[in-house]
Amino acid sequence: MNKKKVFVIAVLLVALVSASSIIYASEEGNAKSDLTTAQSSNETQQEEDDETLVRYMFVQSAHAGSFVPVEGELNYTLTLKGVAPQTIAFSDRPERVVGQVSMQKFLDGLGFSPKHPANAAIEILEGNESEDVIVVELFDPVYDAANQTLQYNVSVLEMPNHSYAIFNERHDESIPENFGPAALFIDNCWDCYMQCASDDKGEHNCGSFKTGQYWCWKPPSCVADRSESYYKDKCTELFGDNCKYAFWNSCGYSESCP
């Protein structure tokens, strides 16, 4: 897929979702993700769960932008101008789902914390071939609705690991100072760690394990993909009968999302 096709897809998605008052993805609140544990015996089950996971790609479009170097190797301030007031979300498995969320609610929901930066690829529509796709980590978003600008601190990845391989293959080392129309393709929610403990206050930790998160539309946020009882059972399974309490730790949680 070349750069024009990818960019056109983003533009079409913006037009499609903006023309509708229905957020289709809100009907997908029961989407589940796979649980990755420290035990290799669960790999088969993880693969089966992965088939039901709704993985979103988030898209933000801009009329123009710039990269300004800051202190530190491969670090920049990315400024996007003429930004649409919403972020578009779409998935291609297990079902095609599309939706939109207001820009600030998306930024607050995904988090962009220093410990869990979002991976993203910025594709410049008419950029030079040697600097038209850059894969980065995004930090500290600042959105100015009145001026239609969006700013991130970014770190350019020497080893790009975007979920869409096409961006990794096309990643450029050269960074343009200024550029025209562009789209920012942001990866799905990051994985988190569930903490296990032998007491209900979490003072005696047994260990932790990685689990997936999925995008929740009510309210917009990244949340762990299983019920509290599931995580308690998983703690007991991994660390013994005396370890039966689970704490969300770095994981998001919402009562409105199962």
Coordinates of N, CA and C in Angstrom, one line a residue, residues 4-235:
K4 N 0.0 7.4 -0.8 CA -1.3 8.1 -1.2 C -2.5 7.3 -0.8
K5 N -2.4 6.0 -1.0 CA -3.6 5.2 -0.7 C -3.9 5.2 0.8
V6 N -2.8 5.1 1.7 CA -3.0 5.1 3.1 C -3.5 6.4 3.5
F7 N -3.0 7.5 3.0 CA -3.5 8.8 3.4 C -5.0 9.0 3.0
V8 N -5.3 8.6 1.8 CA -6.7 8.7 1.3 C -7.7 7.9 2.2
I9 N -7.2 6.7 2.7 CA -8.1 6.0 3.6 C -8.4 6.8 4.8
A10 N -7.4 7.5 5.4 CA -7.6 8.3 6.5 C -8.6 9.4 6.3
V11 N -8.4 10.1 5.1 CA -9.3 11.2 4.8 C -10.7 10.7 4.6
L12 N -10.9 9.5 3.9 CA -12.2 9.0 3.7 C -12.9 8.6 5.0
L13 N -12.1 8.1 6.0 CA -12.7 7.7 7.3 C -13.2 8.9 8.0
V14 N -12.4 10.0 7.9 CA -12.8 11.2 8.6 C -14.2 11.7 8.0
A15 N -14.3 11.7 6.7 CA -15.5 12.1 6.0 C -16.7 11.2 6.3
L16 N -16.4 9.9 6.3 CA -17.5 8.9 6.6 C -18.0 9.1 8.0
V17 N -17.1 9.1 9.0 CA -17.6 9.2 10.4 C -18.2 10.5 10.7
S18 N -17.7 11.6 10.2 CA -18.2 12.9 10.4 C -19.6 13.1 9.9
A19 N -20.0 12.3 8.8 CA -21.3 12.4 8.2 C -22.3 11.7 9.0
S20 N -21.9 10.9 10.0 CA -22.9 10.1 10.7 C -22.9 10.5 12.2
S21 N -24.1 10.4 12.8 CA -24.2 10.8 14.2 C -24.1 9.5 15.1
I22 N -23.9 8.4 14.4 CA -23.9 7.1 15.2 C -22.4 6.7 15.3
I23 N -22.0 6.4 16.5 CA -20.7 5.9 16.8 C -20.8 4.3 16.8
Y24 N -20.5 3.7 15.7 CA -20.7 2.3 15.6 C -19.9 1.5 16.6
A25 N -18.8 2.0 16.9 CA -17.9 1.2 17.8 C -18.5 1.2 19.2
S26 N -19.4 2.0 19.6 CA -20.0 2.0 20.9 C -20.8 0.7 21.2
E27 N -21.2 0.0 20.1 CA -21.9 -1.2 20.2 C -21.0 -2.4 20.4
E28 N -19.7 -2.1 20.4 CA -18.7 -3.2 20.5 C -18.0 -3.2 21.8
G29 N -18.7 -2.7 22.9 CA -18.2 -2.6 24.2 C -17.8 -3.9 24.8
N30 N -18.3 -5.0 24.2 CA -18.0 -6.3 24.8 C -16.8 -7.0 24.2
A31 N -16.0 -6.2 23.4 CA -14.8 -6.7 22.7 C -13.8 -7.2 23.8
K32 N -13.2 -8.3 23.5 CA -12.3 -8.8 24.5 C -10.9 -8.9 23.9
S33 N -9.8 -8.9 24.7 CA -8.5 -9.1 24.2 C -7.9 -10.3 24.9
D34 N -6.8 -10.8 24.3 CA -6.1 -12.0 24.8 C -5.3 -11.6 26.1
L35 N -5.1 -12.6 26.9 CA -4.3 -12.4 28.1 C -3.0 -13.1 28.0
T36 N -1.9 -12.3 28.1 CA -0.6 -12.9 28.0 C 0.0 -13.1 29.4
T37 N 0.3 -14.4 29.7 CA 0.8 -14.7 31.0 C 2.2 -15.2 30.9
A38 N 2.8 -15.4 32.1 CA 4.2 -15.9 32.2 C 4.3 -17.4 31.9
Q39 N 3.2 -18.1 31.7 CA 3.2 -19.5 31.4 C 2.9 -19.8 30.0
S40 N 3.9 -20.5 29.4 CA 3.8 -20.8 27.9 C 2.6 -21.8 27.6
S41 N 2.1 -22.5 28.6 CA 1.0 -23.4 28.4 C -0.2 -22.7 28.0
N42 N -0.3 -21.4 28.2 CA -1.5 -20.6 27.8 C -1.5 -20.1 26.4
E43 N -0.4 -20.4 25.7 CA -0.3 -19.7 24.3 C -1.4 -20.0 23.4
T44 N -1.9 -21.3 23.4 CA -3.0 -21.7 22.5 C -4.2 -20.9 22.8
Q45 N -4.6 -20.8 24.1 CA -5.7 -20.0 24.5 C -5.6 -18.6 24.1
Q46 N -4.4 -18.0 24.2 CA -4.1 -16.6 23.9 C -4.4 -16.4 22.4
E47 N -4.0 -17.3 21.6 CA -4.2 -17.2 20.1 C -5.7 -17.2 19.8
E48 N -6.5 -18.0 20.5 CA -7.9 -18.1 20.3 C -8.6 -16.8 20.7
D49 N -8.2 -16.3 21.9 CA -8.7 -15.0 22.4 C -8.4 -13.9 21.4
D50 N -7.2 -13.9 20.8 CA -6.8 -12.9 19.9 C -7.7 -12.7 18.7
E51 N -8.4 -13.8 18.4 CA -9.3 -13.8 17.2 C -10.5 -12.9 17.5
T52 N -10.8 -12.7 18.8 CA -12.0 -11.9 19.1 C -11.7 -10.5 19.5
L53 N -10.4 -10.2 19.5 CA -10.0 -8.8 20.0 C -10.3 -7.8 18.9
V54 N -10.9 -6.7 19.3 CA -11.1 -5.6 18.4 C -9.8 -4.7 18.6
R55 N -9.0 -4.6 17.6 CA -7.8 -3.8 17.7 C -8.0 -2.6 16.8
Y56 N -7.9 -1.4 17.4 CA -8.2 -0.2 16.7 C -6.9 0.5 16.2
M57 N -7.0 1.2 15.1 CA -6.0 2.1 14.7 C -6.7 3.5 14.8
F58 N -6.0 4.4 15.4 CA -6.5 5.8 15.6 C -5.8 6.7 14.6
V59 N -6.6 7.6 14.0 CA -6.1 8.5 12.9 C -6.4 9.9 13.3
Q60 N -5.4 10.8 13.2 CA -5.5 12.2 13.3 C -5.0 12.9 12.0
S61 N -5.7 13.8 11.4 CA -5.3 14.4 10.2 C -5.0 15.9 10.4
A62 N -4.0 16.4 9.6 CA -3.6 17.8 9.7 C -3.3 18.4 8.3
H63 N -3.4 19.7 8.2 CA -3.1 20.4 7.0 C -1.6 20.6 6.8
A64 N -0.9 20.7 7.9 CA 0.5 20.9 7.8 C 1.1 20.7 9.2
G65 N 2.5 20.7 9.3 CA 3.1 20.4 10.5 C 4.6 20.7 10.5
S66 N 5.3 20.5 11.6 CA 6.7 20.7 11.7 C 7.3 19.8 12.8
F67 N 8.6 19.5 12.6 CA 9.4 18.9 13.6 C 10.5 19.9 14.1
V68 N 10.6 20.1 15.4 CA 11.6 21.0 15.9 C 12.5 20.2 16.9
P69 N 13.8 20.1 16.7 CA 14.6 19.3 17.6 C 14.7 19.9 19.0
V70 N 14.7 19.0 19.9 CA 14.9 19.4 21.3 C 16.1 18.6 21.9
E71 N 16.5 19.0 23.1 CA 17.6 18.3 23.7 C 17.4 16.8 23.8
G72 N 18.4 16.1 23.5 CA 18.3 14.6 23.5 C 18.3 14.0 22.1
E73 N 19.0 12.9 21.9 CA 19.1 12.3 20.6 C 17.7 11.8 20.1
L74 N 17.4 12.1 18.9 CA 16.2 11.7 18.2 C 14.9 12.2 18.9
N75 N 15.0 13.3 19.6 CA 13.8 13.9 20.3 C 13.4 15.1 19.6
Y76 N 12.1 15.3 19.4 CA 11.5 16.5 18.7 C 10.2 16.9 19.3
T77 N 9.8 18.1 19.0 CA 8.5 18.6 19.2 C 7.7 18.6 17.9
L78 N 6.7 17.8 17.8 CA 5.9 17.7 16.6 C 4.7 18.6 16.8
T79 N 4.5 19.5 15.9 CA 3.3 20.4 15.9 C 2.5 20.1 14.6
L80 N 1.2 19.8 14.8 CA 0.3 19.6 13.7 C -0.7 20.8 13.6
K81 N -0.9 21.3 12.4 CA -1.7 22.5 12.2 C -2.9 22.2 11.4
G82 N -4.0 22.9 11.6 CA -5.2 22.6 10.8 C -5.7 21.2 11.2
V83 N -5.7 20.9 12.5 CA -6.1 19.5 12.9 C -7.6 19.4 13.0
A84 N -8.1 18.3 12.6 CA -9.6 18.0 12.7 C -9.9 17.9 14.2
P85 N -11.1 18.2 14.6 CA -11.5 18.2 16.0 C -11.8 16.9 16.6
Q86 N -11.7 15.8 15.8 CA -11.9 14.5 16.3 C -10.8 13.5 15.9
T87 N -10.7 12.4 16.6 CA -9.8 11.3 16.3 C -10.7 10.2 15.7
I88 N -10.3 9.6 14.6 CA -11.0 8.5 14.0 C -10.4 7.2 14.4
A89 N -11.3 6.2 14.7 CA -10.9 4.9 15.1 C -11.4 3.9 14.1
F90 N -10.6 3.0 13.7 CA -11.1 1.9 12.8 C -10.4 0.6 13.1
S91 N -11.0 -0.5 12.8 CA -10.4 -1.8 13.0 C -10.7 -2.7 11.7
D92 N -9.9 -3.7 11.5 CA -10.1 -4.6 10.4 C -10.4 -6.0 10.9
R93 N -10.3 -6.3 12.2 CA -10.6 -7.6 12.7 C -11.0 -7.6 14.1
P94 N -11.9 -8.5 14.6 CA -12.5 -9.5 13.9 C -13.7 -9.0 13.0
E95 N -14.1 -7.8 13.3 CA -15.1 -7.1 12.4 C -14.7 -5.7 12.1
R96 N -15.2 -5.2 10.9 CA -14.8 -3.9 10.5 C -15.7 -2.9 11.4
V97 N -15.0 -2.1 12.1 CA -15.7 -1.2 13.0 C -15.1 0.2 12.8
V98 N -15.9 1.2 12.8 CA -15.4 2.6 12.7 C -16.1 3.5 13.7
G99 N -15.4 4.5 14.2 CA -16.0 5.4 15.2 C -15.2 6.7 15.3
Q100 N -15.7 7.6 16.1 CA -15.0 8.9 16.3 C -15.1 9.3 17.7
V101 N -14.2 10.1 18.2 CA -14.2 10.6 19.5 C -13.6 12.0 19.5
S102 N -14.1 12.9 20.3 CA -13.5 14.3 20.3 C -12.1 14.2 20.7
M103 N -11.3 15.2 20.1 CA -9.9 15.1 20.3 C -9.4 15.1 21.7
Q104 N -9.9 16.0 22.6 CA -9.4 16.0 23.9 C -9.8 14.8 24.7
K105 N -11.0 14.2 24.5 CA -11.4 13.0 25.2 C -10.5 11.8 24.8
F106 N -10.1 11.8 23.5 CA -9.2 10.7 23.1 C -7.8 10.9 23.7
L107 N -7.3 12.1 23.7 CA -6.0 12.3 24.3 C -6.0 11.9 25.8
D108 N -7.0 12.3 26.5 CA -7.1 11.9 27.9 C -7.3 10.4 28.1
G109 N -8.0 9.8 27.2 CA -8.3 8.4 27.4 C -7.2 7.5 27.1
L110 N -6.4 7.8 26.1 CA -5.2 6.9 25.7 C -4.1 7.1 26.7
G111 N -4.0 8.3 27.3 CA -3.0 8.5 28.3 C -1.7 9.2 27.9
F112 N -0.9 8.5 27.0 CA 0.4 9.0 26.6 C 1.3 9.3 27.7
S113 N 1.4 8.4 28.7 CA 2.2 8.6 29.8 C 3.7 8.3 29.5
P114 N 4.7 8.8 30.2 CA 6.1 8.5 29.9 C 6.4 7.0 30.0
K115 N 5.7 6.3 30.9 CA 5.9 4.8 31.0 C 5.3 4.1 29.8
H116 N 4.2 4.6 29.3 CA 3.5 3.9 28.2 C 3.2 4.9 27.1
P117 N 4.2 5.3 26.4 CA 4.0 6.2 25.2 C 3.3 5.4 24.1
A118 N 2.5 6.1 23.3 CA 1.9 5.5 22.2 C 2.8 5.4 21.0
N119 N 2.8 4.3 20.3 CA 3.5 4.2 19.0 C 2.7 4.8 17.9
A120 N 3.3 5.5 17.0 CA 2.5 6.1 15.9 C 3.4 6.3 14.7
A121 N 2.8 6.4 13.5 CA 3.5 6.7 12.3 C 2.9 7.9 11.7
I122 N 3.7 8.9 11.4 CA 3.2 10.1 10.7 C 3.6 9.9 9.2
E123 N 2.5 10.0 8.3 CA 2.7 9.9 6.9 C 2.4 11.2 6.3
I124 N 3.4 11.7 5.5 CA 3.3 13.0 4.8 C 2.9 12.8 3.4
L125 N 1.8 13.3 3.0 CA 1.2 13.0 1.7 C 2.1 13.3 0.5
E126 N 2.6 14.5 0.5 CA 3.5 14.9 -0.7 C 4.9 15.1 -0.2
G127 N 5.4 14.4 0.8 CA 6.7 14.6 1.3 C 7.7 13.9 0.4
N128 N 9.0 14.3 0.5 CA 10.1 13.6 -0.2 C 10.1 12.2 0.2
E129 N 10.4 11.3 -0.8 CA 10.4 9.9 -0.6 C 11.3 9.4 0.6
S130 N 12.3 10.2 0.8 CA 13.3 9.8 1.9 C 12.9 10.3 3.3
E131 N 11.7 11.1 3.4 CA 11.3 11.6 4.7 C 9.8 11.8 4.7
D132 N 9.1 10.8 4.2 CA 7.6 10.9 4.2 C 6.9 10.0 5.2
V133 N 7.6 9.1 5.8 CA 7.0 8.2 6.9 C 8.0 8.1 8.0
I134 N 7.6 8.5 9.2 CA 8.4 8.5 10.4 C 7.7 7.8 11.5
V135 N 8.2 6.8 12.1 CA 7.6 6.0 13.2 C 8.2 6.6 14.5
V136 N 7.3 6.9 15.4 CA 7.7 7.6 16.7 C 7.0 7.1 17.9
E137 N 7.4 7.5 19.1 CA 6.6 7.4 20.3 C 6.1 8.8 20.6
L138 N 4.9 8.9 21.1 CA 4.2 10.1 21.4 C 4.1 10.4 22.9
F139 N 4.4 11.6 23.3 CA 4.3 12.0 24.7 C 3.6 13.4 24.8
D140 N 3.1 13.6 26.0 CA 2.6 15.0 26.4 C 1.8 15.7 25.3
P141 N 0.7 15.2 24.9 CA -0.1 16.0 23.9 C -0.7 17.3 24.5
V142 N -0.7 18.3 23.6 CA -1.3 19.6 24.0 C -2.2 20.0 22.8
Y143 N -3.5 20.0 23.0 CA -4.4 20.3 22.0 C -5.0 21.7 22.2
D144 N -5.0 22.6 21.1 CA -5.6 23.9 21.1 C -6.7 23.9 20.1
A145 N -7.9 23.8 20.6 CA -9.1 23.7 19.7 C -9.3 25.0 19.0
A146 N -9.1 26.1 19.6 CA -9.4 27.4 19.0 C -8.4 27.6 17.8
N147 N -7.2 27.2 18.0 CA -6.2 27.5 16.9 C -6.0 26.2 16.0
Q148 N -6.7 25.1 16.3 CA -6.7 23.9 15.5 C -5.2 23.4 15.4
T149 N -4.5 23.4 16.6 CA -3.2 22.8 16.6 C -3.1 21.7 17.6
L150 N -2.2 20.8 17.4 CA -2.0 19.6 18.3 C -0.5 19.4 18.4
Q151 N 0.1 19.4 19.6 CA 1.5 19.3 19.7 C 1.9 18.1 20.6
Y152 N 2.9 17.4 20.2 CA 3.4 16.2 20.9 C 4.9 16.4 21.1
N153 N 5.4 15.9 22.2 CA 6.9 15.6 22.3 C 7.0 14.2 21.7
V154 N 8.0 14.0 20.8 CA 8.1 12.7 20.2 C 9.6 12.2 20.3
S155 N 9.7 10.9 20.3 CA 11.0 10.2 20.2 C 11.0 9.3 18.9
V156 N 11.9 9.6 18.0 CA 11.9 8.8 16.8 C 12.5 7.4 17.1
L157 N 11.9 6.4 16.6 CA 12.3 5.0 16.9 C 13.4 4.6 15.9
E158 N 14.6 4.2 16.5 CA 15.6 3.6 15.6 C 15.2 2.3 15.1
M159 N 14.4 1.5 15.9 CA 13.9 0.2 15.5 C 12.4 0.3 15.5
P160 N 11.7 0.8 14.5 CA 10.3 1.0 14.5 C 9.5 -0.3 14.8
N161 N 8.5 -0.2 15.6 CA 7.7 -1.4 16.0 C 6.2 -1.0 15.9
H162 N 5.8 -0.3 14.9 CA 4.3 -0.1 14.7 C 3.6 -1.4 14.4
S163 N 2.3 -1.5 14.8 CA 1.6 -2.7 14.6 C 1.3 -3.0 13.1
Y164 N 1.4 -1.9 12.3 CA 1.2 -2.1 10.9 C 2.6 -2.2 10.2
A165 N 3.0 -3.3 9.7 CA 4.3 -3.5 9.2 C 4.7 -2.6 8.1
I166 N 3.7 -2.2 7.3 CA 4.0 -1.3 6.2 C 4.7 0.0 6.6
F167 N 4.3 0.5 7.8 CA 5.0 1.7 8.3 C 6.4 1.4 8.7
N168 N 6.6 0.3 9.3 CA 8.0 -0.1 9.7 C 8.9 -0.2 8.5
E169 N 8.4 -0.8 7.5 CA 9.2 -1.0 6.3 C 9.5 0.3 5.6
R170 N 8.6 1.3 5.7 CA 8.8 2.5 5.0 C 9.4 3.6 5.9
H171 N 9.7 3.3 7.1 CA 10.3 4.3 8.1 C 11.5 4.9 7.5
D172 N 11.6 6.3 7.6 CA 12.7 7.0 7.1 C 13.5 7.6 8.3
E173 N 14.8 7.7 8.1 CA 15.7 8.3 9.1 C 15.8 9.8 9.0
S174 N 15.5 10.4 7.8 CA 15.5 11.8 7.7 C 14.2 12.4 8.2
I175 N 14.3 13.5 8.9 CA 13.2 14.2 9.5 C 13.0 15.6 8.9
P176 N 11.8 15.8 8.3 CA 11.6 17.1 7.6 C 11.3 18.2 8.7
E177 N 11.8 19.4 8.4 CA 11.6 20.5 9.4 C 10.1 21.0 9.3
N178 N 9.6 21.1 8.0 CA 8.2 21.5 7.8 C 7.6 20.6 6.8
F179 N 6.3 20.4 6.8 CA 5.7 19.5 5.9 C 4.2 19.9 5.7
G180 N 3.6 19.4 4.6 CA 2.2 19.7 4.3 C 1.2 18.7 4.8
P181 N 0.1 18.5 4.1 CA -0.9 17.5 4.6 C -0.3 16.2 5.1
A182 N -0.8 15.8 6.2 CA -0.3 14.5 6.8 C -1.4 13.8 7.7
A183 N -1.1 12.6 8.0 CA -2.0 11.8 8.9 C -1.1 11.1 9.9
L184 N -1.6 11.1 11.1 CA -0.9 10.4 12.2 C -1.7 9.2 12.5
F185 N -1.0 8.0 12.4 CA -1.7 6.7 12.6 C -1.1 6.2 14.0
I186 N -2.0 6.1 15.0 CA -1.7 5.8 16.4 C -2.1 4.3 16.7
D187 N -1.2 3.6 17.3 CA -1.5 2.2 17.7 C -2.5 2.1 18.8
N188 N -3.1 0.9 18.9 CA -4.1 0.5 19.9 C -3.5 0.6 21.3
C189 N -4.4 0.5 22.3 CA -4.0 0.5 23.7 C -2.8 -0.4 24.0
W190 N -1.9 0.1 24.9 CA -0.8 -0.7 25.4 C -1.2 -1.8 26.4
D191 N -0.3 -2.8 26.5 CA -0.5 -3.8 27.5 C -0.2 -3.3 28.9
C192 N -0.7 -3.9 29.9 CA -0.5 -3.4 31.3 C -0.1 -4.6 32.1
Y193 N 0.2 -4.3 33.4 CA 0.5 -5.4 34.4 C -0.5 -5.4 35.5
M194 N -1.0 -6.6 35.8 CA -1.9 -6.8 36.9 C -1.1 -7.3 38.1
Q195 N -1.3 -6.7 39.2 CA -0.5 -7.0 40.4 C -1.3 -8.0 41.3
C196 N -0.6 -9.0 41.8 CA -1.2 -10.0 42.7 C -0.7 -9.9 44.1
A197 N -1.5 -10.1 45.1 CA -1.1 -10.0 46.5 C -1.9 -11.0 47.3
S198 N -1.3 -11.3 48.5 CA -1.9 -12.2 49.4 C -2.8 -11.6 50.4
D199 N -3.0 -10.3 50.4 CA -3.9 -9.6 51.3 C -4.7 -8.5 50.5
D200 N -5.8 -8.1 51.1 CA -6.7 -7.2 50.3 C -6.3 -5.8 50.3
K201 N -5.1 -5.5 50.9 CA -4.6 -4.1 50.9 C -3.4 -4.0 49.9
G202 N -3.0 -5.1 49.4 CA -1.9 -5.2 48.4 C -0.5 -4.9 49.0
E203 N -0.4 -5.2 50.3 CA 0.9 -5.0 51.0 C 1.9 -6.1 50.8
H204 N 1.4 -7.3 50.5 CA 2.3 -8.5 50.3 C 2.1 -9.0 48.9
N205 N 2.9 -8.5 48.1 CA 2.9 -8.8 46.6 C 3.4 -10.2 46.4
C206 N 2.7 -10.9 45.5 CA 3.2 -12.3 45.0 C 3.9 -12.2 43.7
G207 N 3.5 -11.2 42.9 CA 4.0 -11.1 41.6 C 3.1 -10.3 40.7
S208 N 3.3 -10.3 39.4 CA 2.5 -9.6 38.4 C 2.5 -10.4 37.1
F209 N 1.6 -10.0 36.2 CA 1.5 -10.6 34.9 C 0.9 -9.6 33.9
K210 N 1.4 -9.8 32.7 CA 0.9 -8.9 31.6 C -0.5 -9.3 31.1
T211 N -1.3 -8.3 30.9 CA -2.6 -8.5 30.3 C -2.9 -7.4 29.3
G212 N -3.8 -7.7 28.3 CA -4.1 -6.8 27.3 C -5.1 -5.7 27.8
Q213 N -5.2 -4.6 27.1 CA -6.2 -3.6 27.3 C -6.9 -3.4 26.0
Y214 N -8.2 -2.9 26.0 CA -8.9 -2.6 24.8 C -9.5 -1.2 25.0
W215 N -9.9 -0.6 23.9 CA -10.5 0.7 23.9 C -11.9 0.7 24.3
C216 N -12.2 1.4 25.4 CA -13.6 1.5 25.9 C -14.2 2.8 25.5
W217 N -15.4 2.8 25.0 CA -16.0 4.1 24.5 C -16.8 4.8 25.6
K218 N -17.0 4.2 26.7 CA -17.9 4.8 27.8 C -17.3 4.7 29.2
P219 N -16.5 5.7 29.6 CA -16.0 6.8 28.9 C -14.8 6.4 28.0
P220 N -14.4 7.2 27.1 CA -13.2 6.9 26.2 C -12.0 6.6 27.1
S221 N -11.4 5.4 27.0 CA -10.3 5.1 27.8 C -9.8 3.7 27.5
C222 N -8.6 3.4 27.9 CA -8.0 2.0 27.8 C -8.3 1.3 29.1
V223 N -8.9 0.1 29.0 CA -9.2 -0.7 30.2 C -8.8 -2.1 30.0
A224 N -8.5 -2.8 31.2 CA -8.2 -4.2 31.1 C -9.3 -5.0 30.6
D225 N -9.0 -6.1 29.9 CA -10.0 -6.8 29.1 C -10.7 -7.9 29.8
R226 N -10.6 -8.1 31.1 CA -11.2 -9.2 31.8 C -11.9 -8.7 33.1
S227 N -12.7 -9.5 33.7 CA -13.4 -9.1 34.9 C -12.5 -9.3 36.1
E228 N -12.9 -8.6 37.2 CA -12.0 -8.7 38.4 C -11.9 -10.1 38.9
S229 N -13.0 -10.9 38.9 CA -13.0 -12.3 39.3 C -12.0 -13.1 38.5
Y230 N -11.9 -12.8 37.2 CA -11.0 -13.5 36.3 C -9.6 -13.3 36.8
Y231 N -9.2 -12.0 37.1 CA -7.9 -11.7 37.5 C -7.5 -12.3 38.8
K232 N -8.5 -12.4 39.7 CA -8.2 -13.0 41.0 C -7.9 -14.5 40.8
D233 N -8.7 -15.2 39.9 CA -8.4 -16.6 39.7 C -7.1 -16.8 39.0
K234 N -6.7 -15.8 38.1 CA -5.4 -16.0 37.5 C -4.3 -15.8 38.5
C235 N -4.4 -14.9 39.4 CA -3.4 -14.7 40.5 C -3.2 -16.0 41.2

